[in-house]
Tab-separated table of N, CA, C and O in Angstrom:
chain	number	residue	atom	x	y	z
A	1	MET	N	-9.926	-23.643	13.258
A	1	MET	CA	-8.878	-24.235	12.449
A	1	MET	C	-7.629	-23.358	12.558
A	1	MET	O	-7.701	-22.160	12.776
A	2	TRP	N	-6.478	-23.995	12.341
A	2	TRP	CA	-5.210	-23.273	12.349
A	2	TRP	C	-4.963	-22.656	10.973
A	2	TRP	O	-5.335	-23.233	9.950
A	3	TYR	N	-4.291	-21.490	10.983
A	3	TYR	CA	-3.938	-20.813	9.742
A	3	TYR	C	-2.494	-20.350	9.820
A	3	TYR	O	-2.032	-19.894	10.864
A	4	LEU	N	-1.803	-20.484	8.706
A	4	LEU	CA	-0.429	-20.027	8.558
A	4	LEU	C	-0.456	-18.651	7.901
A	4	LEU	O	-1.040	-18.484	6.831
A	5	ILE	N	0.153	-17.686	8.570
A	5	ILE	CA	0.245	-16.329	8.040
A	5	ILE	C	1.723	-16.033	7.827
A	5	ILE	O	2.510	-16.080	8.771
A	6	LEU	N	2.089	-15.764	6.586
A	6	LEU	CA	3.464	-15.421	6.237
A	6	LEU	C	3.493	-13.994	5.717
A	6	LEU	O	2.826	-13.677	4.726
A	7	GLY	N	4.246	-13.150	6.404
A	7	GLY	CA	4.444	-11.780	5.949
A	7	GLY	C	5.831	-11.656	5.362
A	7	GLY	O	6.799	-12.181	5.921
A	8	TYR	N	5.947	-10.995	4.222
A	8	TYR	CA	7.219	-10.831	3.524
A	8	TYR	C	7.628	-9.368	3.584
A	8	TYR	O	6.927	-8.503	3.044
A	9	ASP	N	8.748	-9.098	4.244
A	9	ASP	CA	9.215	-7.723	4.419
A	9	ASP	C	9.642	-7.088	3.104
A	9	ASP	O	10.243	-7.747	2.246
A	10	LYS	N	9.360	-5.788	3.010
A	10	LYS	CA	9.901	-4.990	1.919
A	10	LYS	C	11.383	-4.759	2.191
A	10	LYS	O	11.823	-4.775	3.345
A	11	GLU	N	12.129	-4.515	1.170
A	11	GLU	CA	13.538	-4.156	1.307
A	11	GLU	C	13.638	-2.863	2.124
A	11	GLU	O	12.870	-1.927	1.921
A	12	GLY	N	14.536	-2.847	3.087
A	12	GLY	CA	14.761	-1.638	3.876
A	12	GLY	C	13.686	-1.317	4.892
A	12	GLY	O	13.539	-0.170	5.310
A	13	ALA	N	12.926	-2.318	5.331
A	13	ALA	CA	11.803	-2.091	6.248
A	13	ALA	C	12.175	-2.206	7.724
A	13	ALA	O	11.301	-2.137	8.580
A	14	LEU	N	13.454	-2.372	8.049
A	14	LEU	CA	13.834	-2.643	9.430
A	14	LEU	C	13.405	-1.532	10.393
A	14	LEU	O	12.882	-1.824	11.467
A	15	ASP	N	13.597	-0.274	10.040
A	15	ASP	CA	13.208	0.810	10.938
A	15	ASP	C	11.702	0.837	11.168
A	15	ASP	O	11.239	1.023	12.293
A	16	ALA	N	10.922	0.634	10.116
A	16	ALA	CA	9.462	0.590	10.247
A	16	ALA	C	9.043	-0.610	11.091
A	16	ALA	O	8.123	-0.522	11.910
A	17	ARG	N	9.734	-1.726	10.933
A	17	ARG	CA	9.452	-2.936	11.725
A	17	ARG	C	9.682	-2.646	13.202
A	17	ARG	O	8.857	-2.991	14.050
A	18	LYS	N	10.815	-2.039	13.513
A	18	LYS	CA	11.130	-1.733	14.915
A	18	LYS	C	10.086	-0.804	15.524
A	18	LYS	O	9.678	-0.988	16.677
A	19	ALA	N	9.639	0.187	14.773
A	19	ALA	CA	8.661	1.152	15.283
A	19	ALA	C	7.304	0.506	15.539
A	19	ALA	O	6.619	0.840	16.514
A	20	ALA	N	6.891	-0.423	14.680
A	20	ALA	CA	5.570	-1.053	14.800
A	20	ALA	C	5.567	-2.297	15.683
A	20	ALA	O	4.507	-2.835	15.998
A	21	ARG	N	6.737	-2.737	16.107
A	21	ARG	CA	6.852	-4.004	16.840
A	21	ARG	C	6.018	-4.071	18.120
A	21	ARG	O	5.363	-5.086	18.366
A	22	PRO	N	5.994	-3.045	18.969
A	22	PRO	CA	5.188	-3.168	20.194
A	22	PRO	C	3.706	-3.459	19.915
A	22	PRO	O	3.113	-4.323	20.573
A	23	GLU	N	3.122	-2.787	18.937
A	23	GLU	CA	1.716	-3.041	18.597
A	23	GLU	C	1.546	-4.430	17.998
A	23	GLU	O	0.563	-5.123	18.277
A	24	HIS	N	2.483	-4.823	17.160
A	24	HIS	CA	2.448	-6.152	16.542
A	24	HIS	C	2.486	-7.238	17.626
A	24	HIS	O	1.675	-8.165	17.624
A	25	LEU	N	3.405	-7.096	18.579
A	25	LEU	CA	3.526	-8.077	19.664
A	25	LEU	C	2.298	-8.097	20.559
A	25	LEU	O	1.896	-9.159	21.048
A	26	ALA	N	1.679	-6.956	20.787
A	26	ALA	CA	0.471	-6.900	21.617
A	26	ALA	C	-0.649	-7.737	20.999
A	26	ALA	O	-1.373	-8.439	21.715
A	27	ARG	N	-0.793	-7.695	19.692
A	27	ARG	CA	-1.823	-8.507	19.030
A	27	ARG	C	-1.515	-9.999	19.159
A	27	ARG	O	-2.416	-10.819	19.365
A	28	LEU	N	-0.229	-10.338	19.055
A	28	LEU	CA	0.160	-11.737	19.219
A	28	LEU	C	-0.068	-12.201	20.650
A	28	LEU	O	-0.521	-13.331	20.883
A	29	GLU	N	0.240	-11.347	21.615
A	29	GLU	CA	0.003	-11.676	23.029
A	29	GLU	C	-1.481	-11.920	23.287
A	29	GLU	O	-1.845	-12.798	24.072
A	30	ALA	N	-2.341	-11.152	22.642
A	30	ALA	CA	-3.789	-11.354	22.801
A	30	ALA	C	-4.200	-12.725	22.269
A	30	ALA	O	-5.019	-13.416	22.897
A	31	LEU	N	-3.643	-13.137	21.148
A	31	LEU	CA	-3.926	-14.480	20.628
A	31	LEU	C	-3.420	-15.550	21.594
A	31	LEU	O	-4.100	-16.539	21.859
A	32	ARG	N	-2.203	-15.335	22.112
A	32	ARG	CA	-1.621	-16.301	23.051
A	32	ARG	C	-2.475	-16.413	24.303
A	32	ARG	O	-2.772	-17.520	24.772
A	33	ALA	N	-2.910	-15.299	24.848
A	33	ALA	CA	-3.727	-15.293	26.059
A	33	ALA	C	-5.054	-16.012	25.841
A	33	ALA	O	-5.606	-16.611	26.772
A	34	ALA	N	-5.547	-15.972	24.620
A	34	ALA	CA	-6.804	-16.647	24.288
A	34	ALA	C	-6.588	-18.118	23.936
A	34	ALA	O	-7.551	-18.829	23.614
A	35	GLY	N	-5.330	-18.583	23.982
A	35	GLY	CA	-5.027	-19.977	23.652
A	35	GLY	C	-5.106	-20.272	22.167
A	35	GLY	O	-5.283	-21.420	21.769
A	36	ARG	N	-4.943	-19.240	21.320
A	36	ARG	CA	-5.111	-19.397	19.882
A	36	ARG	C	-3.808	-19.256	19.096
A	36	ARG	O	-3.834	-19.263	17.871
A	37	LEU	N	-2.668	-19.149	19.772
A	37	LEU	CA	-1.396	-18.975	19.084
A	37	LEU	C	-0.544	-20.227	19.226
A	37	LEU	O	-0.251	-20.662	20.336
A	38	LEU	N	-0.157	-20.810	18.107
A	38	LEU	CA	0.713	-21.980	18.129
A	38	LEU	C	2.175	-21.547	18.124
A	38	LEU	O	2.976	-22.015	18.931
A	39	VAL	N	2.521	-20.636	17.222
A	39	VAL	CA	3.894	-20.157	17.116
A	39	VAL	C	3.898	-18.837	16.351
A	39	VAL	O	3.023	-18.589	15.528
A	40	ALA	N	4.888	-18.007	16.641
A	40	ALA	CA	5.061	-16.758	15.902
A	40	ALA	C	6.506	-16.318	16.009
A	40	ALA	O	7.147	-16.526	17.040
A	41	GLY	N	7.010	-15.724	14.965
A	41	GLY	CA	8.360	-15.194	15.015
A	41	GLY	C	8.820	-14.672	13.680
A	41	GLY	O	8.217	-14.956	12.644
A	42	PRO	N	9.923	-13.906	13.722
A	42	PRO	CA	10.461	-13.344	12.495
A	42	PRO	C	11.445	-14.301	11.819
A	42	PRO	O	11.980	-15.208	12.443
A	43	CYS	N	11.684	-14.044	10.547
A	43	CYS	CA	12.652	-14.806	9.765
A	43	CYS	C	13.848	-13.897	9.497
A	43	CYS	O	13.738	-12.937	8.729
A	44	PRO	N	14.993	-14.159	10.147
A	44	PRO	CA	16.173	-13.333	9.907
A	44	PRO	C	16.566	-13.348	8.425
A	44	PRO	O	16.440	-14.367	7.747
A	45	ALA	N	17.045	-12.215	7.942
A	45	ALA	CA	17.447	-12.096	6.536
A	45	ALA	C	18.763	-12.806	6.254
A	45	ALA	O	19.089	-13.054	5.098
A	46	ILE	N	19.499	-13.128	7.319
A	46	ILE	CA	20.755	-13.867	7.174
A	46	ILE	C	20.726	-15.042	8.137
A	46	ILE	O	19.856	-15.119	9.007
A	47	ASP	N	21.676	-15.925	8.003
A	47	ASP	CA	21.729	-17.125	8.836
A	47	ASP	C	22.328	-16.790	10.200
A	47	ASP	O	23.483	-17.090	10.488
A	48	ALA	N	21.499	-16.102	11.014
A	48	ALA	CA	21.938	-15.690	12.345
A	48	ALA	C	20.720	-15.479	13.228
A	48	ALA	O	19.690	-14.993	12.762
A	49	GLU	N	20.842	-15.852	14.490
A	49	GLU	CA	19.761	-15.635	15.452
A	49	GLU	C	19.422	-14.151	15.543
A	49	GLU	O	18.264	-13.765	15.580
A	50	ASP	N	20.454	-13.307	15.611
A	50	ASP	CA	20.276	-11.855	15.632
A	50	ASP	C	20.903	-11.292	14.359
A	50	ASP	O	22.125	-11.203	14.248
A	51	PRO	N	20.092	-10.917	13.381
A	51	PRO	CA	20.638	-10.480	12.103
A	51	PRO	C	21.187	-9.060	12.092
A	51	PRO	O	21.739	-8.630	11.085
A	52	GLY	N	21.041	-8.341	13.194
A	52	GLY	CA	21.543	-6.971	13.254
A	52	GLY	C	20.971	-6.121	12.144
A	52	GLY	O	19.784	-6.214	11.824
A	53	PRO	N	21.805	-5.299	11.505
A	53	PRO	CA	21.293	-4.388	10.481
A	53	PRO	C	20.791	-5.081	9.219
A	53	PRO	O	20.104	-4.459	8.408
A	54	ALA	N	21.084	-6.378	9.051
A	54	ALA	CA	20.550	-7.104	7.897
A	54	ALA	C	19.037	-7.230	7.996
A	54	ALA	O	18.338	-7.369	6.988
A	55	GLY	N	18.520	-7.200	9.221
A	55	GLY	CA	17.078	-7.226	9.423
A	55	GLY	C	16.446	-8.577	9.184
A	55	GLY	O	17.061	-9.626	9.389
A	56	PHE	N	15.222	-8.525	8.724
A	56	PHE	CA	14.402	-9.719	8.578
A	56	PHE	C	13.796	-9.787	7.188
A	56	PHE	O	13.570	-8.768	6.544
A	57	SER	N	13.516	-10.996	6.759
A	57	SER	CA	12.880	-11.183	5.452
A	57	SER	C	11.370	-11.323	5.581
A	57	SER	O	10.649	-11.257	4.592
A	58	GLY	N	10.891	-11.492	6.814
A	58	GLY	CA	9.456	-11.631	7.023
A	58	GLY	C	9.144	-12.218	8.372
A	58	GLY	O	9.994	-12.264	9.268
A	59	SER	N	7.904	-12.675	8.512
A	59	SER	CA	7.418	-13.236	9.773
A	59	SER	C	6.489	-14.406	9.499
A	59	SER	O	5.846	-14.466	8.451
A	60	CYS	N	6.395	-15.282	10.488
A	60	CYS	CA	5.498	-16.433	10.431
A	60	CYS	C	4.622	-16.436	11.674
A	60	CYS	O	5.115	-16.263	12.784
A	61	VAL	N	3.334	-16.621	11.477
A	61	VAL	CA	2.381	-16.767	12.574
A	61	VAL	C	1.507	-17.971	12.253
A	61	VAL	O	1.008	-18.089	11.134
A	62	ILE	N	1.341	-18.860	13.215
A	62	ILE	CA	0.358	-19.940	13.082
A	62	ILE	C	-0.597	-19.770	14.246
A	62	ILE	O	-0.193	-19.849	15.417
A	63	ALA	N	-1.846	-19.492	13.908
A	63	ALA	CA	-2.844	-19.186	14.925
A	63	ALA	C	-4.202	-19.747	14.518
A	63	ALA	O	-4.443	-20.064	13.348
A	64	GLU	N	-5.068	-19.839	15.496
A	64	GLU	CA	-6.405	-20.395	15.289
A	64	GLU	C	-7.412	-19.281	15.043
A	64	GLU	O	-7.468	-18.298	15.781
A	65	PHE	N	-8.215	-19.463	13.994
A	65	PHE	CA	-9.280	-18.525	13.641
A	65	PHE	C	-10.509	-19.321	13.242
A	65	PHE	O	-10.421	-20.506	12.927
A	66	ASP	N	-11.648	-18.655	13.198
A	66	ASP	CA	-12.902	-19.319	12.832
A	66	ASP	C	-12.982	-19.665	11.352
A	66	ASP	O	-13.725	-20.568	10.967
A	67	SER	N	-12.258	-18.904	10.531
A	67	SER	CA	-12.337	-19.117	9.086
A	67	SER	C	-11.129	-18.491	8.407
A	67	SER	O	-10.407	-17.682	9.004
A	68	LEU	N	-10.947	-18.844	7.154
A	68	LEU	CA	-9.882	-18.242	6.361
A	68	LEU	C	-10.106	-16.736	6.241
A	68	LEU	O	-9.165	-15.953	6.336
A	69	ALA	N	-11.346	-16.333	6.073
A	69	ALA	CA	-11.658	-14.895	5.981
A	69	ALA	C	-11.282	-14.170	7.264
A	69	ALA	O	-10.759	-13.049	7.223
A	70	ALA	N	-11.532	-14.793	8.411
A	70	ALA	CA	-11.181	-14.168	9.695
A	70	ALA	C	-9.662	-14.078	9.850
A	70	ALA	O	-9.136	-13.066	10.339
A	71	ALA	N	-8.950	-15.103	9.414
A	71	ALA	CA	-7.491	-15.077	9.480
A	71	ALA	C	-6.936	-14.001	8.556
A	71	ALA	O	-6.021	-13.260	8.929
A	72	ARG	N	-7.501	-13.875	7.361
A	72	ARG	CA	-7.067	-12.855	6.405
A	72	ARG	C	-7.333	-11.454	6.972
A	72	ARG	O	-6.487	-10.570	6.889
A	73	ALA	N	-8.492	-11.260	7.585
A	73	ALA	CA	-8.824	-9.954	8.163
A	73	ALA	C	-7.856	-9.600	9.284
A	73	ALA	O	-7.414	-8.447	9.395
A	74	TRP	N	-7.511	-10.581	10.121
A	74	TRP	CA	-6.554	-10.343	11.207
A	74	TRP	C	-5.195	-9.964	10.626
A	74	TRP	O	-4.545	-9.021	11.080
A	75	ALA	N	-4.758	-10.698	9.610
A	75	ALA	CA	-3.461	-10.418	8.980
A	75	ALA	C	-3.448	-9.033	8.328
A	75	ALA	O	-2.461	-8.296	8.443
A	76	ASP	N	-4.528	-8.674	7.675
A	76	ASP	CA	-4.607	-7.373	7.002
A	76	ASP	C	-4.577	-6.211	7.989
A	76	ASP	O	-4.172	-5.107	7.635
A	77	ALA	N	-4.995	-6.457	9.241
A	77	ALA	CA	-5.029	-5.411	10.269
A	77	ALA	C	-3.737	-5.336	11.076
A	77	ALA	O	-3.649	-4.558	12.028
A	78	ASP	N	-2.733	-6.113	10.709
A	78	ASP	CA	-1.470	-6.123	11.462
A	78	ASP	C	-0.781	-4.764	11.374
A	78	ASP	O	-0.742	-4.161	10.309
A	79	PRO	N	-0.229	-4.288	12.472
A	79	PRO	CA	0.516	-3.022	12.451
A	79	PRO	C	1.682	-3.014	11.459
A	79	PRO	O	2.036	-1.958	10.938
A	80	TYR	N	2.258	-4.162	11.186
A	80	TYR	CA	3.322	-4.208	10.191
A	80	TYR	C	2.789	-3.879	8.789
A	80	TYR	O	3.503	-3.310	7.966
A	81	VAL	N	1.559	-4.234	8.513
A	81	VAL	CA	0.932	-3.882	7.236
A	81	VAL	C	0.733	-2.369	7.179
A	81	VAL	O	1.118	-1.709	6.209
A	82	ALA	N	0.147	-1.817	8.232
A	82	ALA	CA	-0.116	-0.376	8.276
A	82	ALA	C	1.171	0.438	8.196
A	82	ALA	O	1.193	1.522	7.597
A	83	ALA	N	2.259	-0.082	8.771
A	83	ALA	CA	3.531	0.635	8.781
A	83	ALA	C	4.330	0.439	7.491
A	83	ALA	O	5.398	1.017	7.330
A	84	GLY	N	3.834	-0.386	6.582
A	84	GLY	CA	4.525	-0.616	5.326
A	84	GLY	C	5.699	-1.568	5.418
A	84	GLY	O	6.567	-1.566	4.558
A	85	VAL	N	5.715	-2.404	6.456
A	85	VAL	CA	6.797	-3.378	6.613
A	85	VAL	C	6.669	-4.491	5.574
A	85	VAL	O	7.651	-4.867	4.933
A	86	TYR	N	5.463	-5.008	5.416
A	86	TYR	CA	5.259	-6.150	4.530
A	86	TYR	C	4.980	-5.725	3.098
A	86	TYR	O	4.156	-4.851	2.835
A	87	ALA	N	5.633	-6.401	2.164
A	87	ALA	CA	5.324	-6.248	0.749
A	87	ALA	C	4.047	-7.012	0.418
A	87	ALA	O	3.253	-6.587	-0.415
A	88	ARG	N	3.881	-8.142	1.109
A	88	ARG	CA	2.668	-8.959	0.926
A	88	ARG	C	2.528	-9.906	2.102
A	88	ARG	O	3.496	-10.155	2.836
A	89	THR	N	1.337	-10.446	2.269
A	89	THR	CA	1.100	-11.499	3.251
A	89	THR	C	0.338	-12.631	2.575
A	89	THR	O	-0.539	-12.396	1.739
A	90	ASP	N	0.698	-13.829	2.941
A	90	ASP	CA	-0.021	-15.020	2.479
A	90	ASP	C	-0.707	-15.633	3.689
A	90	ASP	O	-0.109	-15.715	4.768
A	91	VAL	N	-1.942	-16.054	3.496
A	91	VAL	CA	-2.710	-16.702	4.565
A	91	VAL	C	-3.291	-17.978	3.987
A	91	VAL	O	-3.928	-17.956	2.930
A	92	ARG	N	-3.044	-19.085	4.698
A	92	ARG	CA	-3.598	-20.352	4.212
A	92	ARG	C	-3.868	-21.295	5.379
A	92	ARG	O	-3.270	-21.164	6.443
A	93	PRO	N	-4.783	-22.238	5.177
A	93	PRO	CA	-5.070	-23.201	6.239
A	93	PRO	C	-3.830	-24.007	6.577
A	93	PRO	O	-2.970	-24.253	5.720
A	94	PHE	N	-3.764	-24.418	7.838
A	94	PHE	CA	-2.634	-25.193	8.337
A	94	PHE	C	-3.177	-26.354	9.134
A	94	PHE	O	-4.026	-26.166	10.022
A	95	ARG	N	-2.703	-27.541	8.839
A	95	ARG	CA	-3.124	-28.729	9.574
A	95	ARG	C	-1.989	-29.184	10.477
A	95	ARG	O	-0.950	-29.657	10.004
A	96	ARG	N	-2.184	-29.030	11.755
A	96	ARG	CA	-1.162	-29.414	12.731
A	96	ARG	C	-1.119	-30.933	12.858
A	96	ARG	O	-2.142	-31.576	13.089
A	97	VAL	N	0.075	-31.489	12.725
A	97	VAL	CA	0.268	-32.925	12.877
A	97	VAL	C	1.162	-33.208	14.091
A	97	VAL	O	0.832	-34.019	14.925
A	98	LEU	N	2.305	-32.535	14.167
A	98	LEU	CA	3.227	-32.726	15.288
A	98	LEU	C	3.625	-31.379	15.870
A	98	LEU	O	3.719	-30.417	15.106
A	99	PRO	N	3.968	-31.224	17.047
A	99	PRO	CA	3.839	-32.191	18.124
A	99	PRO	C	2.396	-32.281	18.563
A	99	PRO	O	1.606	-31.417	18.497
């Protein structure tokens, strides 16, 4: 089943985000290579493709896991969590309709 993972950045987390990004992307690439990633990306903190020093307000990942518990465990092991980027993460089932 698909799961929506929303990570919400802490205020002032941009430097920690940049430092943890390579490990974070490697985990996403592994999901993509396994055919389990629908979409992933950050949410700019301002209305701009490149928010510069304003940074990001969080991230969105929609990926396939065996269960909600497995999706939660994957989210909890994210390098952004370990680096203190996220204030919290929400994980919930996602039903793909389109495309």
